[in-house]
Tab-separated table of C-alpha atoms in Angstrom:
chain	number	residue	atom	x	y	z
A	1	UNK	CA	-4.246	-1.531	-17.633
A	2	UNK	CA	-5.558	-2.506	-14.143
A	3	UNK	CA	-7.099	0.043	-12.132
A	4	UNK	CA	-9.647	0.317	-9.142
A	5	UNK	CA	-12.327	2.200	-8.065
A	6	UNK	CA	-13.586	3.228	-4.553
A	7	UNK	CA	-15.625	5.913	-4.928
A	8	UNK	CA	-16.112	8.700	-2.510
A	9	UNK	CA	-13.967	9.652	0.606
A	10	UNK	CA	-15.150	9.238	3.695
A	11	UNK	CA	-18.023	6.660	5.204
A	12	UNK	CA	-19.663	7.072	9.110
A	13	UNK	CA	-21.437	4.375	10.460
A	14	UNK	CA	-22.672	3.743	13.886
A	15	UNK	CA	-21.545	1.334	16.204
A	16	UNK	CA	-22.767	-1.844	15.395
A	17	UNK	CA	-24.013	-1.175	12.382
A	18	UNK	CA	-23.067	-3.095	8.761
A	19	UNK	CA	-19.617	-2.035	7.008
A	20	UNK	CA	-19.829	-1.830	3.507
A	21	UNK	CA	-16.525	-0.458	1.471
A	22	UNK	CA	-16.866	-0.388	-1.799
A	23	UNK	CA	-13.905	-1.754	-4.468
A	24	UNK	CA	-14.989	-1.798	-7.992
A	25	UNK	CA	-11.915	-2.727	-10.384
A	26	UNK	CA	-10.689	-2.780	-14.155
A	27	UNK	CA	-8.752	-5.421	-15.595
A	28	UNK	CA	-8.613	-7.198	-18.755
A	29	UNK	CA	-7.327	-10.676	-17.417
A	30	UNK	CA	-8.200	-12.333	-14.121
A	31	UNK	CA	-6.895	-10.307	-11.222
A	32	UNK	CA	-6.010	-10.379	-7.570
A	33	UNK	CA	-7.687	-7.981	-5.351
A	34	UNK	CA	-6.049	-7.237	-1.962
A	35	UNK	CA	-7.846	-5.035	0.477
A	36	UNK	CA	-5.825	-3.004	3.215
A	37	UNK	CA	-6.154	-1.382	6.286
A	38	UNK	CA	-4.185	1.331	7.714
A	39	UNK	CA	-4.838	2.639	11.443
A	40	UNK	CA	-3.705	6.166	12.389
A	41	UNK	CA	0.178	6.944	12.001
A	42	UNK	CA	0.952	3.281	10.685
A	43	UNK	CA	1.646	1.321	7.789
A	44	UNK	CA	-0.733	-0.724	6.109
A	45	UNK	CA	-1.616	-4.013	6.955
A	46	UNK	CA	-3.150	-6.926	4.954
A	47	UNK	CA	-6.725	-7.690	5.415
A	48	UNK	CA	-7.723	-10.216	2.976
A	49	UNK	CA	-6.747	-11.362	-0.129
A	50	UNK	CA	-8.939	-13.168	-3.362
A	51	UNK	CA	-6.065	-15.327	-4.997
A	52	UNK	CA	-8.905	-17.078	-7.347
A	53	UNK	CA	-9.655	-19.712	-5.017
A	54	UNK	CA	-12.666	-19.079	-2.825
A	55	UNK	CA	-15.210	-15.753	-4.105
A	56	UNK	CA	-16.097	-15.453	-0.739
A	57	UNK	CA	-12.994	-14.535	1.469
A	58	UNK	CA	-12.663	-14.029	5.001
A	59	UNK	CA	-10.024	-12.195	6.723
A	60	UNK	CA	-9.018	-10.640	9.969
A	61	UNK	CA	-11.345	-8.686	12.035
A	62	UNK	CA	-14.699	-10.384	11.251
A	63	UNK	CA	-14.114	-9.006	7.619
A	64	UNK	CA	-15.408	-10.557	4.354
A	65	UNK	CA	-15.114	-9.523	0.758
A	66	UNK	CA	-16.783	-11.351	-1.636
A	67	UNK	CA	-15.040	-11.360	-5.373
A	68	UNK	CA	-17.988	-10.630	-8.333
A	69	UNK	CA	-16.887	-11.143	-11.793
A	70	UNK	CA	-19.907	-10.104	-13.450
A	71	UNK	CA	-20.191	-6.751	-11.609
A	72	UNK	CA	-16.019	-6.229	-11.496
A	73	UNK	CA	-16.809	-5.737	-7.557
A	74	UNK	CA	-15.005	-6.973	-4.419
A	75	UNK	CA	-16.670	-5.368	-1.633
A	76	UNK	CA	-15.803	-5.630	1.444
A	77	UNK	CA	-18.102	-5.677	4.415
A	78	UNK	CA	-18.143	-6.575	7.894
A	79	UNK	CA	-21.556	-6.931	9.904
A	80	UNK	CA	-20.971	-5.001	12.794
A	81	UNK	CA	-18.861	-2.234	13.387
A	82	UNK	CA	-16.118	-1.333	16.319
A	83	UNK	CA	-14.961	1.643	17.502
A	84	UNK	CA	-11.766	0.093	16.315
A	85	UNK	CA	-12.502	-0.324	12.891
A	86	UNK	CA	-12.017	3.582	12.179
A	87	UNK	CA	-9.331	3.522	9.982
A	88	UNK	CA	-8.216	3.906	5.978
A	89	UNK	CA	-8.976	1.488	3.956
A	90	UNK	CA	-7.717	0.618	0.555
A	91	UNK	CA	-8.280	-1.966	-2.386
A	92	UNK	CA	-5.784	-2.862	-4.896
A	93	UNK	CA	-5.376	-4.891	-7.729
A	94	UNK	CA	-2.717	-7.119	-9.918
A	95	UNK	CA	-3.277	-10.046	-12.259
A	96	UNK	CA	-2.462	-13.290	-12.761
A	97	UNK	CA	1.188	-14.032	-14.230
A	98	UNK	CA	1.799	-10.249	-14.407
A	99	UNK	CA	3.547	-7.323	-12.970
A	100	UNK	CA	4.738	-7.437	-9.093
A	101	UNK	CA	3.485	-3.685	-9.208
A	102	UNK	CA	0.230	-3.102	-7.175
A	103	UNK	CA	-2.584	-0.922	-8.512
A	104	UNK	CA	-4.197	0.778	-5.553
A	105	UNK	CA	-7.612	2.279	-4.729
A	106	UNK	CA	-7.801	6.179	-3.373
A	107	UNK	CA	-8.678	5.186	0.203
A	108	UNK	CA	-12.048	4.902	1.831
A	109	UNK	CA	-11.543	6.984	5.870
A	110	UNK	CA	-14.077	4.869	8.100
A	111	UNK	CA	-15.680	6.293	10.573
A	112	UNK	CA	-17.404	4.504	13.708
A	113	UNK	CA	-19.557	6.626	15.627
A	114	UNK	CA	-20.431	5.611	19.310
B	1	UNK	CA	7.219	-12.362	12.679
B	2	UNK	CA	7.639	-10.176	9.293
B	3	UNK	CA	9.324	-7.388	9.731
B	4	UNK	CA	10.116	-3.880	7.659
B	5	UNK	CA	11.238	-0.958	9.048
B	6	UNK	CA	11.692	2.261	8.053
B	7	UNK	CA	14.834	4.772	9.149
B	8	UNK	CA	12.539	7.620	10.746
B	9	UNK	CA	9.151	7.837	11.923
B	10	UNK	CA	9.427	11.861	11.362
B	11	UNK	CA	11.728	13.959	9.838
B	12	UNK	CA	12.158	17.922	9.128
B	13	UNK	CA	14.552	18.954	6.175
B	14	UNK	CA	15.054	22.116	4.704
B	15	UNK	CA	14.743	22.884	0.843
B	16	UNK	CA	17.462	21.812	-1.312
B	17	UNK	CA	19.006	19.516	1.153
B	18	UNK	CA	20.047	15.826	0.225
B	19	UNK	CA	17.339	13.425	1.922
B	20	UNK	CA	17.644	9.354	2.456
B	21	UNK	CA	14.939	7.320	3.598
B	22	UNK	CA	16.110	3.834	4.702
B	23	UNK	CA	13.938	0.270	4.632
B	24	UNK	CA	14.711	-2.758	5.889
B	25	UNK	CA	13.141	-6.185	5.662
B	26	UNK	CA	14.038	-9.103	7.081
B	27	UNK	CA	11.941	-11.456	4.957
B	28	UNK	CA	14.656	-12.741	2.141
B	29	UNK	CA	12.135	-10.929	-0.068
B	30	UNK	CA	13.500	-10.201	-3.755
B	31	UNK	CA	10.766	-6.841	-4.499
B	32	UNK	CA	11.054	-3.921	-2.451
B	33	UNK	CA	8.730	-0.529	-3.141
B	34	UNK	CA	8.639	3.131	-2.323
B	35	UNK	CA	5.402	4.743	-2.424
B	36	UNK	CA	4.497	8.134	-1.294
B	37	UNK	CA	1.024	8.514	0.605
B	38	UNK	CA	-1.070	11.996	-0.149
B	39	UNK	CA	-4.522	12.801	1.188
B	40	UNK	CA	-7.433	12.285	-1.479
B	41	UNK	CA	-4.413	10.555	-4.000
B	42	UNK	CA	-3.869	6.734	-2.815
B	43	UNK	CA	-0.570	5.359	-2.291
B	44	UNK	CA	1.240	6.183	-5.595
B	45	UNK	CA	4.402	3.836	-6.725
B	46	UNK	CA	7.618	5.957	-6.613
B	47	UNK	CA	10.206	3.258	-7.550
B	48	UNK	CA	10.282	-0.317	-7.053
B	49	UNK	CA	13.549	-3.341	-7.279
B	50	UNK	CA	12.611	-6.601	-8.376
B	51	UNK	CA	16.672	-7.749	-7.571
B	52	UNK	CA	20.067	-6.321	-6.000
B	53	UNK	CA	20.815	-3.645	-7.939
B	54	UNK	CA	17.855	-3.553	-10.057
B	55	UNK	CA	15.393	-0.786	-10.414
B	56	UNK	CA	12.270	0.304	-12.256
B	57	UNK	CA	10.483	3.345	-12.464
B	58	UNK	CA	6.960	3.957	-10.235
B	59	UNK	CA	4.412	6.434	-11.248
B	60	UNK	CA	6.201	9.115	-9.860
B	61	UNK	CA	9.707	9.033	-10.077
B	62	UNK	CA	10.538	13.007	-10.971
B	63	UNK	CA	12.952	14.016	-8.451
B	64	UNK	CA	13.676	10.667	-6.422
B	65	UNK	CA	16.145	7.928	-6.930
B	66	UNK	CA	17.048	4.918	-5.206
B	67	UNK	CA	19.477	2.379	-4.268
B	68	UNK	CA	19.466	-1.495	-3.695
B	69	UNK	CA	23.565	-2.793	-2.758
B	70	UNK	CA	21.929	-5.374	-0.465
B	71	UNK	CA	19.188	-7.862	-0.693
B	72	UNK	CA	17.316	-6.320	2.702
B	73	UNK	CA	17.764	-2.956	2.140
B	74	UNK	CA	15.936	-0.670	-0.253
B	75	UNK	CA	17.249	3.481	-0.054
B	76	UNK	CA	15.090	6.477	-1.444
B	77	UNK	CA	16.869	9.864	-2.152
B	78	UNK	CA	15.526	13.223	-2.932
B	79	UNK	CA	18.412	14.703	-4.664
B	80	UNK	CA	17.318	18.016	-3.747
B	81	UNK	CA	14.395	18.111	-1.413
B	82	UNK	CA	11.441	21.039	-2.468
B	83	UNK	CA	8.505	21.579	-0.597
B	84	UNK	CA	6.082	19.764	-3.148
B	85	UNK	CA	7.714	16.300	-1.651
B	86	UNK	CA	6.234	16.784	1.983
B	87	UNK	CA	4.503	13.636	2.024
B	88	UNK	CA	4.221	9.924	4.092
B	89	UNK	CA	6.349	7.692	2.531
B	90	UNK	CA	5.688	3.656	2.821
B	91	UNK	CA	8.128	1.086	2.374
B	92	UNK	CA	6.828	-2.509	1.644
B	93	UNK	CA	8.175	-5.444	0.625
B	94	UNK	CA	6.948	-9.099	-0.972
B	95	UNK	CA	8.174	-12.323	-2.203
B	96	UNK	CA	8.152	-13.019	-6.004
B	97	UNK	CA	4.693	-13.917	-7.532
B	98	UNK	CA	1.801	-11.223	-7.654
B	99	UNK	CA	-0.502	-13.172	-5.987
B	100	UNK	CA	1.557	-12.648	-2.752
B	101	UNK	CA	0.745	-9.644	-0.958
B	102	UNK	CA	3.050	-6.883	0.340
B	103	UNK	CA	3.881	-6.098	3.687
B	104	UNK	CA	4.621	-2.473	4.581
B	105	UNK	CA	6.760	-0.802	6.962
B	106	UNK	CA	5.567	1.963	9.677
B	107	UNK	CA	5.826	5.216	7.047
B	108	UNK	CA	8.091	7.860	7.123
B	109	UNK	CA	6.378	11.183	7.818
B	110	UNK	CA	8.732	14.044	5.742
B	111	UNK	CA	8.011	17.811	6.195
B	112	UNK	CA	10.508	19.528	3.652
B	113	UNK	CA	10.241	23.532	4.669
């Protein structure tokens, strides 16, 4: 079964600093990983996707994640912070050929001091 | 511009009432999902419809059921609401093919007293 992993809760960084979200994932055939972002009292919203094309993806907002087999990681990262990048963020996973169902992460609550 | 919508923003029922929770989406998309959103827990998969008419369990489904008559619209019931199902619940939809992602709807913030 799939599963991911984003340990801890919360993360504070400082305005301008590096991003780095964590997304560590389980699955026993090749997956796609999805990472989300969800601003106060919204839905969420698509912020990149690894489909098995590129490792290195690049989404919206300046935000990368970079898809590593051999560590079962797709971090996401993002060099320098904005006030408006405080937000949830979540990683899920499905695989190849398999369920429409999405597996996702607990949530990671950014926070972007000034 | 992809659209899904969601019936009410916030609502207030009492226990033991009858509660629907409308979605909407505009997208010709054939899966349709209800998740439920709780601090510290993730989005957890409540039920999900692949088709008209067709249905499959979540994670969670104690309690809830749903309904899919029409191709765009995708209906959550709690049967008999209890306290335990305050929660945000998220509506998303997607096109066939897991490799597509889903697009959610605004949330639907329930307060059952």
């Amino acid at each position: 079964a799939q599963s991911v992993t984003q340990l801890g809760s919360h993360v504070s960084v400082s305005e301008g600093a590096l991003v780095l979200l964590r997304c560590n994932y389980s699955s026993s055939v090749p997956p796609y990983l999805f990472w989300y972002v969800q601003y106060p009292n919204q839905g969420l919203q698509l912020l990149l996707k690894y489909t098995s094309a590129a490792t290195l993806v690049k989404g919206i907002n300046g935000f990368e994640a970079e898809f590593k087999k051999s560590e079962t990681s797709f971090h996401l990262t993002k060099p320098s912070a904005h006030m408006s990048d405080a937000a949830e963020y979540f990683c899920a996973v499905t695989f190849q050929g398999g369920s429409e169902k999405l597996v996702f992460g607990k949530g990671m609550k950014l926070t972007v001091n000034p | 511009d992809v659209k899904v919508t969601q019936s009410s923003r916030y609502l207030v029922k009492r226990t033991g009432e009858k509660v629907f929770l409308e979605c909407v989406q505009d997208m010709d998309h054939e899966n349709m999902f209800w998740y439920r959103q709780d601090p510290g827990l993730g989005l957890r998969l409540i039920y999900f419809s692949y088709d008209v008419k067709m249905k499959e369990k979540g994670d969670i489904p104690e309690g809830y059921s749903v309904s899919r008559e029409k191709k765009e619209r995708f209906s959550l019931i709690l049967e008999s609401a209890s306290t335990n199902q305050t929660s945000m619940y998220l509506c998303a939809s997607r096109t066939s093919g897991s490799l597509h992602e889903q697009f959610f709807g605004p949330g639907t913030r329930l307060t059952v007293l």
